[in-house]
Amino acid sequence: MSERLYKIQLPIFLTALFGILMILEHFFQMPSVVAGFNVTMRSFVTIVSAAALMLGIIFLTIAHVRTISEKKSEWYYSIFYIVSLLITAGLGMVGVRNESFLWIYNNMTSPIGAALYSLTAFYITSAAYRVFRARNWSASILLVCGFIVLMMLIPIGAIIFPPVVPIGEWLRSFPSSAGFRGMIMGTSLGVMGLGVRVFTGRQKEHLGIREERAGGE
Amino acid sequence: MSILITGRTLGLSILIVITIAILYYMQQSFSGKMPKLRRLQAVDAIEEILGRCVEMGAPAWYLMDTVDMTTPSVLAPTVATFQILSYTARMAARLGAKFFVPVTQGLAYSIANDIVEEAYKAEGNPEGFDPFGTVMYLPAGADRMYIINHMWSEQIAGAFFLGSWYHTAVIFTENAARVVALMLGGTDTTHNIPFLVAICDYSLIGEELYALGAFVSEDPTQTASLAGQDMGKYIALILILLGSILATVGFDISGIFAW
């Protein structure tokens, strides 16, 4: 078997085959054999994804071990990573319903995640300051619309200036919705184009392949 | 019993028409007939960003946020982003820019690692690729603090924010803006497009994310396929006008969606 066949042609063929099967399943009543096959394929994705996760963890751990051995800056955080990994992975292997594992998840992982998520509020504020500046006409329109919608959403806005509510609702229901729908249509067309390029084997960079092309080859 | 699932005939018909249009333009490109297409500003922005990083001796980061390839809505932008990654990594290898790609999902990490490694090899600069440092797996959640901290400590000079972006779009772009990095942002998640457009120096809106991949591929067939997508826009425009007129005169068109 030539290298090109199994490294390029076979993955492209399999991508097209499984992709088209999934599309057909969306539009047509498929025999139970095909429907069952598609379900199996989807579970394969989860299994492959889990295997790839292991690879990622191994490489990350190697990178941290290297950081410690070379005493790079802030190397002590790498020790913290390795200790956390060993404890969490060890308890997880005992059982994901294990009380200690759940304690780590509920009292450490989950609140840390929520705290990090809450950072968004502060960054949105500073991003809004950066964005809402009347530098030109377009930015001024954005500023006015943003201010109206903001006033509509805060309780005191309707008290200070009642017409802000219908104007804000109109902005959200018509110009904003129309813009978003246009974007969604454009994106859907982009996905269709991507699908055709991938299924016909023209786009294969996601397989780690980038062939030099000459003209319209 | 009907072979077609009820209510999906219209969608299937439109899919077939647009696919034929895309294939037609791809076929035309083989005979050298290229449609006229607007050049995306982002194509030149990639070189500008990497060039700035080389001049300043600071790294360029390529961030993709959500790359969960088991989620259909995330898969398409992720695949599109991989194509741009391939081009960007090759240019980084060619120019000698320090390049860093943090990835938060195992499967995407393996693919991104392969893409970047191949890019460095293709440019004759395999030693520029660090298997443990150029592409790094960062578990989702933990990635935020790492990225914010290192953006400041390394004083990045350029950053790419491409793919399926959610709330971290604001966090990361805002930090990159504070370290005065030159940024290219692009996503198809509608609620985060405004942030990327407003904060980044160059931006890709919605489908431009998919178009950029085809543009930078240097493959005329892929570029030509974009003209086929435009046929879909014309069809949408005609259907919107037709639907508006029929609805205005009181004609009920909801029945066609039930076929």
XYZ file of C-alpha atoms in Angstrom:
476
model
C 0.000 0.000 0.000
C 1.542 3.304 -1.029
C 2.084 5.969 1.593
C -0.157 8.418 -0.261
C -3.028 5.943 -0.261
C -3.179 5.308 3.479
C -2.008 8.749 4.609
C -4.109 10.926 2.300
C -6.627 9.106 0.138
C -7.982 6.668 2.731
C -8.673 9.314 5.442
C -10.378 11.555 2.854
C -12.486 8.649 1.569
C -13.517 7.647 5.099
C -14.338 11.274 6.019
C -16.556 11.616 2.935
C -18.220 8.226 3.460
C -19.118 8.767 7.114
C -19.997 12.424 6.581
C -22.398 11.638 3.740
C -23.964 8.819 5.778
C -24.646 11.257 8.620
C -26.193 13.790 6.211
C -28.398 11.119 4.613
C -29.582 10.037 8.060
C -30.789 13.605 8.713
C -32.962 13.725 5.579
C -34.000 10.129 4.878
C -35.588 7.230 6.738
C -32.573 4.941 7.021
C -32.608 1.170 7.531
C -31.903 0.222 11.132
C -28.526 -1.263 10.118
C -27.291 2.105 8.809
C -28.804 4.053 11.729
C -27.147 1.647 14.193
C -23.843 1.966 12.335
C -24.002 5.755 12.601
C -24.622 5.518 16.364
C -21.575 3.242 16.690
C -19.477 5.707 14.686
C -20.512 8.538 16.972
C -19.453 6.516 20.041
C -16.098 5.880 18.318
C -15.575 9.664 18.278
C -15.944 9.751 22.068
C -13.489 6.856 22.484
C -10.903 8.379 20.127
C -11.351 11.721 21.866
C -10.674 10.104 25.285
C -7.519 8.447 23.915
C -6.337 11.787 22.521
C -6.999 13.389 25.916
C -4.559 10.905 27.471
C -1.972 11.927 24.895
C -2.510 15.585 25.772
C -2.119 14.891 29.503
C 1.067 12.873 28.946
C 2.646 15.643 26.878
C 1.565 18.312 29.374
C 3.053 16.287 32.234
C 6.328 15.854 30.321
C 6.407 19.621 29.738
C 5.932 20.262 33.472
C 8.569 17.674 34.453
C 10.952 19.424 32.061
C 10.102 22.786 33.626
C 10.991 21.399 37.081
C 14.188 19.673 35.974
C 15.405 22.785 34.133
C 14.276 25.050 37.013
C 12.524 27.405 34.604
C 10.719 30.468 35.970
C 7.810 29.636 38.293
C 8.833 25.939 38.247
C 7.206 25.365 41.642
C 3.753 25.657 40.033
C 4.637 22.585 37.989
C 5.082 20.587 41.207
C 1.609 21.711 42.207
C 0.265 20.489 38.851
C 1.870 17.060 39.161
C 0.706 16.555 42.751
C -2.857 17.668 41.822
C -2.883 15.382 38.790
C -1.719 12.358 40.790
C -4.235 12.896 43.596
C -7.221 13.626 41.327
C -6.436 10.899 38.787
C -5.783 8.382 41.584
C -9.081 9.130 43.313
C -10.900 9.184 39.961
C -9.628 5.688 39.195
C -11.012 4.453 42.520
C -14.376 5.697 41.261
C -15.864 8.894 39.858
C -18.633 8.592 42.470
C -16.008 8.237 45.173
C -16.668 10.677 48.020
C -13.151 12.175 48.059
C -13.148 12.641 44.296
C -16.548 14.338 44.434
C -15.307 16.520 47.306
C -12.431 17.767 45.133
C -14.839 18.398 42.265
C -17.537 20.130 44.310
C -15.271 22.150 46.593
C -12.293 22.943 44.382
C -12.810 22.419 40.646
C -16.356 23.763 40.498
C -15.875 26.972 42.581
C -12.563 27.761 40.852
C -14.345 27.385 37.501
C -17.180 29.658 38.652
C -14.695 32.247 39.948
C -12.846 32.255 36.634
C -16.123 32.528 34.742
C -17.084 35.534 36.859
C -13.952 37.329 35.615
C -15.906 37.888 32.400
C -18.012 40.570 34.091
C -14.949 42.724 34.844
C -13.456 42.249 31.402
C -16.773 43.064 29.729
C -16.777 46.377 31.611
C -13.317 47.360 30.407
C -14.051 46.003 26.917
C -17.245 48.091 26.831
C -15.209 51.177 27.712
C -12.852 50.401 24.822
C -15.715 49.791 22.383
C -18.235 52.443 23.346
C -16.278 55.506 22.343
C -17.698 57.889 19.762
C -14.645 57.849 17.471
C -16.701 58.045 14.281
C -20.300 57.804 13.048
C -20.463 53.994 13.175
C -19.032 53.907 16.702
C -21.455 56.655 17.742
C -24.460 54.632 16.511
C -23.120 51.622 18.428
C -22.711 53.783 21.532
C -26.276 55.160 21.352
C -27.854 51.743 20.670
C -25.777 50.088 23.404
C -26.768 52.798 25.878
C -30.483 52.466 25.046
C -30.443 48.657 25.436
C -28.470 48.955 28.676
C -30.981 51.501 30.043
C -33.849 49.222 29.012
C -32.370 46.274 30.903
C -31.615 48.046 34.200
C -34.695 48.708 36.388
C -33.919 52.393 36.937
C -33.731 53.028 33.168
C -37.498 52.758 32.678
C -38.113 55.063 35.631
C -35.748 57.784 34.416
C -36.907 57.663 30.793
C -39.892 55.299 30.056
C -39.663 55.392 26.203
C -36.308 53.620 26.488
C -38.170 50.284 26.955
C -40.103 50.173 23.622
C -37.139 51.640 21.722
C -34.750 49.091 23.255
C -37.141 46.235 22.544
C -37.521 47.395 18.937
C -33.731 47.510 18.541
C -33.383 43.976 19.867
C -36.337 42.527 17.939
C -35.715 44.028 14.511
C -32.295 45.427 13.514
C -30.391 43.151 15.899
C -32.346 39.962 15.019
C -32.127 40.701 11.301
C -28.357 41.125 11.544
C -27.928 37.923 13.516
C -30.059 35.923 11.097
C -27.991 37.192 8.197
C -24.846 36.061 9.991
C -26.341 32.633 10.708
C -27.264 32.207 7.028
C -23.766 33.221 5.943
C -22.192 30.848 8.452
C -24.415 27.972 7.300
C -23.326 28.569 3.706
C -19.718 28.639 4.882
C -20.201 25.275 6.594
C -21.717 23.833 3.390
C -18.725 25.054 1.370
C -16.348 23.609 3.958
C -18.179 20.277 3.817
C -17.931 20.085 0.029
C -14.215 20.971 0.107
C -13.487 18.374 2.802
C -15.587 15.613 1.192
C -14.029 16.179 -2.226
C -10.569 16.067 -0.668
C -9.612 19.598 -1.679
C -9.248 20.706 1.932
C -7.139 18.334 3.966
C -5.103 20.515 6.294
C -7.114 19.168 9.263
C -5.403 15.842 8.570
C -2.022 17.507 8.970
C -1.546 17.446 5.194
C -0.682 20.462 3.129
C 0.376 19.594 -0.377
C 2.068 22.085 -2.629
C -0.266 22.799 -5.502
C 0.426 24.089 -8.961
C -2.273 26.085 -10.752
C -5.658 24.469 -10.747
C -4.419 20.954 -10.201
C -44.137 5.246 3.963
C -42.169 8.212 2.604
C -38.410 7.787 2.228
C -37.860 11.450 3.092
C -38.343 12.651 6.654
C -41.338 14.988 6.736
C -40.477 18.691 6.955
C -36.963 18.341 5.539
C -37.639 18.400 1.777
C -37.044 22.131 1.414
C -33.770 21.944 3.344
C -32.582 19.014 1.244
C -33.499 20.817 -2.006
C -31.550 23.916 -0.988
C -28.583 21.800 0.123
C -28.515 20.029 -3.260
C -28.750 23.295 -5.240
C -25.962 24.980 -3.265
C -23.736 21.884 -3.395
C -24.169 21.747 -7.178
C -23.313 25.466 -7.419
C -20.145 24.971 -5.335
C -19.090 21.927 -7.374
C -19.788 23.839 -10.609
C -17.457 26.696 -9.655
C -14.807 24.234 -8.459
C -15.048 22.444 -11.815
C -14.790 25.773 -13.662
C -11.532 26.566 -11.860
C -9.927 23.465 -13.402
C -10.291 25.095 -16.808
C -8.798 28.331 -15.474
C -12.097 30.245 -15.177
C -11.792 31.941 -11.823
C -14.681 33.959 -10.366
C -13.890 37.488 -9.179
C -13.654 37.482 -5.401
C -13.047 40.205 -2.846
C -9.684 39.720 -1.162
C -10.010 39.395 2.590
C -7.951 41.895 4.558
C -7.152 39.154 7.061
C -4.980 37.321 4.501
C -2.385 40.099 4.662
C -2.983 40.596 8.386
C -1.520 37.165 9.174
C 1.858 38.126 7.685
C 1.710 41.570 9.298
C 1.073 40.098 12.760
C 3.825 37.503 12.470
C 6.214 40.075 11.000
C 5.595 42.355 13.975
C 6.328 39.468 16.348
C 9.655 38.767 14.604
C 10.639 42.447 14.732
C 9.796 42.712 18.429
C 11.241 39.293 19.320
C 8.000 38.434 21.080
C 5.767 35.404 20.536
C 2.617 35.078 18.445
C -0.208 33.081 19.959
C -2.835 31.138 18.077
C -5.884 30.603 20.266
C -8.955 28.569 19.321
C -11.062 28.502 22.528
C -13.723 25.773 22.272
C -12.422 22.945 20.108
C -14.667 20.126 21.310
C -14.744 18.129 18.097
C -17.515 15.864 19.352
C -19.950 18.817 19.186
C -21.252 19.330 15.619
C -21.611 23.127 15.919
C -17.991 23.415 17.079
C -16.538 20.884 14.642
C -17.001 23.004 11.495
C -15.296 26.190 12.765
C -12.558 24.059 14.316
C -11.798 22.342 10.992
C -11.800 25.759 9.275
C -9.426 27.068 11.940
C -7.056 24.142 11.424
C -6.666 25.126 7.806
C -5.718 28.683 8.805
C -3.427 27.236 11.495
C -1.579 25.259 8.837
C -0.914 28.429 6.827
C -0.062 30.547 9.888
C 2.318 27.933 11.320
C 4.141 27.680 7.993
C 4.517 31.425 7.825
C 5.716 31.530 11.457
C 8.281 28.829 10.670
C 9.391 30.693 7.537
C 9.741 34.058 9.279
C 11.228 32.561 12.434
C 8.480 33.867 14.713
C 8.011 32.308 18.148
C 4.701 30.491 17.852
C 2.501 29.089 20.591
C -0.774 27.180 20.241
C -2.657 26.305 23.440
C -5.433 23.743 22.899
C -8.068 22.711 25.418
C -9.278 19.403 24.002
C -7.361 16.167 23.515
C -8.455 15.309 19.978
C -7.935 18.844 18.713
C -4.562 18.927 20.492
C -3.339 15.844 18.589
C -4.469 17.319 15.262
C -3.057 20.804 15.953
C 0.243 19.248 17.053
C 0.467 17.304 13.781
C -0.433 20.353 11.688
C 2.163 22.617 13.301
C 4.891 19.950 13.264
C 4.238 19.279 9.548
C 4.314 23.025 8.867
C 7.741 23.437 10.506
C 9.073 20.408 8.607
C 7.668 21.693 5.320
C 9.465 25.019 5.829
C 12.752 23.258 6.532
C 12.762 24.418 10.133
C 11.980 21.225 12.139
C 14.174 22.337 15.063
C 11.906 25.384 15.487
C 9.116 23.062 16.633
C 9.159 22.112 20.303
C 7.029 18.940 20.761
C 6.258 19.932 24.368
C 5.979 23.676 24.030
C 4.830 24.904 20.611
C 1.433 23.232 20.845
C 0.363 22.666 24.427
C -2.621 20.865 25.882
C -4.205 22.990 28.596
C -7.264 21.474 30.321
C -10.375 23.583 29.741
C -10.892 25.924 32.677
C -7.264 25.854 33.779
C -6.297 27.421 30.471
C -7.677 30.850 31.382
C -5.238 31.695 34.168
C -2.303 30.215 32.261
C -3.085 32.237 29.155
C -3.723 35.524 30.993
C -0.585 35.123 33.120
C 1.674 34.210 30.201
C 0.255 36.912 27.944
C 1.610 39.413 30.466
C 4.856 37.661 31.379
C 5.831 37.006 27.751
C 4.435 40.330 26.454
C 3.056 38.753 23.293
C 3.208 40.920 20.187
C 0.538 39.199 18.131
C -2.463 36.961 18.678
C -4.976 35.066 16.574
C -8.409 34.406 18.036
C -10.046 32.079 15.552
C -12.650 29.355 15.866
C -15.678 28.817 18.033
C -15.401 31.498 20.713
C -17.527 31.862 23.820
C -17.157 34.008 26.965
C -13.351 33.741 26.999
C -13.342 35.875 23.845
C -13.748 38.932 26.068
C -11.221 37.817 28.692
C -8.405 36.908 26.312
C -8.828 39.685 23.744
C -9.023 42.304 26.470
C -5.760 41.051 28.006
C -4.098 40.897 24.586
C -5.237 44.464 23.930
C -3.703 45.583 27.240
C -0.307 44.107 26.302
C -0.712 45.933 22.948
C -0.693 42.775 20.819
C -1.756 43.054 17.194
C -4.829 40.863 16.881
C -6.829 38.979 14.296
C -10.147 37.671 15.563
C -12.821 35.631 13.870
C -15.669 33.423 14.986
C -19.005 32.111 13.818
C -20.644 32.253 17.268
C -22.947 35.210 16.655
C -23.075 36.530 20.226
C -19.279 36.870 20.407
C -18.675 38.397 16.980
C -19.234 41.953 18.329
C -16.480 41.567 20.943
C -13.932 40.271 18.469
C -14.832 42.920 15.892
C -14.632 45.706 18.458
C -11.430 44.684 20.227
C -9.297 43.042 17.515
C -7.320 45.037 14.948
C -8.507 42.759 12.146
C -11.607 40.639 12.210
C -13.448 37.932 10.349
C -17.221 37.956 10.578
C -19.096 34.655 10.494
C -18.545 32.880 7.196
C -15.319 34.807 6.504
C -13.725 32.354 8.933
C -14.462 29.580 6.436
C -13.531 31.744 3.454
C -10.103 32.665 4.882
C -9.119 28.997 5.027
C -9.927 28.617 1.333
C -8.127 31.884 0.482
C -4.875 30.961 2.195
C -4.889 27.428 0.790
C -3.336 28.762 -2.457
C -5.623 26.262 -4.186
C -7.744 27.914 -6.923
C -10.359 25.163 -6.618
C -10.996 25.980 -2.977
C -11.113 29.704 -3.641
C -13.570 29.135 -6.495
C -15.879 27.205 -4.157
C -16.568 30.496 -2.360
C -18.410 31.751 -5.457
C -20.701 28.728 -5.152
C -21.521 29.746 -1.587
C -22.508 33.173 -2.898
C -25.167 31.467 -5.032
C -26.711 30.385 -1.730
C -26.850 34.029 -0.678
C -28.685 34.960 -3.876
C -31.164 32.128 -3.292
C -31.697 33.317 0.307
C -32.204 36.884 -0.910
C -34.808 35.818 -3.496
C -36.638 33.619 -0.966
C -36.681 36.425 1.636
C -38.115 38.925 -0.891
C -40.623 36.410 -2.220
C -41.672 35.351 1.282
C -42.057 38.988 2.389
C -44.262 39.831 -0.622
C -46.416 36.712 -0.235
C -46.804 37.229 3.514
C -47.717 40.910 2.936
C -50.499 40.030 0.465
C -51.833 37.478 2.947
C -50.651 34.255 1.284
C -49.882 31.520 3.808
C -46.499 29.992 2.981
C -45.994 28.043 6.201
C -47.199 24.867 4.455
C -44.016 24.464 2.404
C -41.961 23.958 5.551
C -44.086 20.910 6.418
C -43.244 18.987 3.219
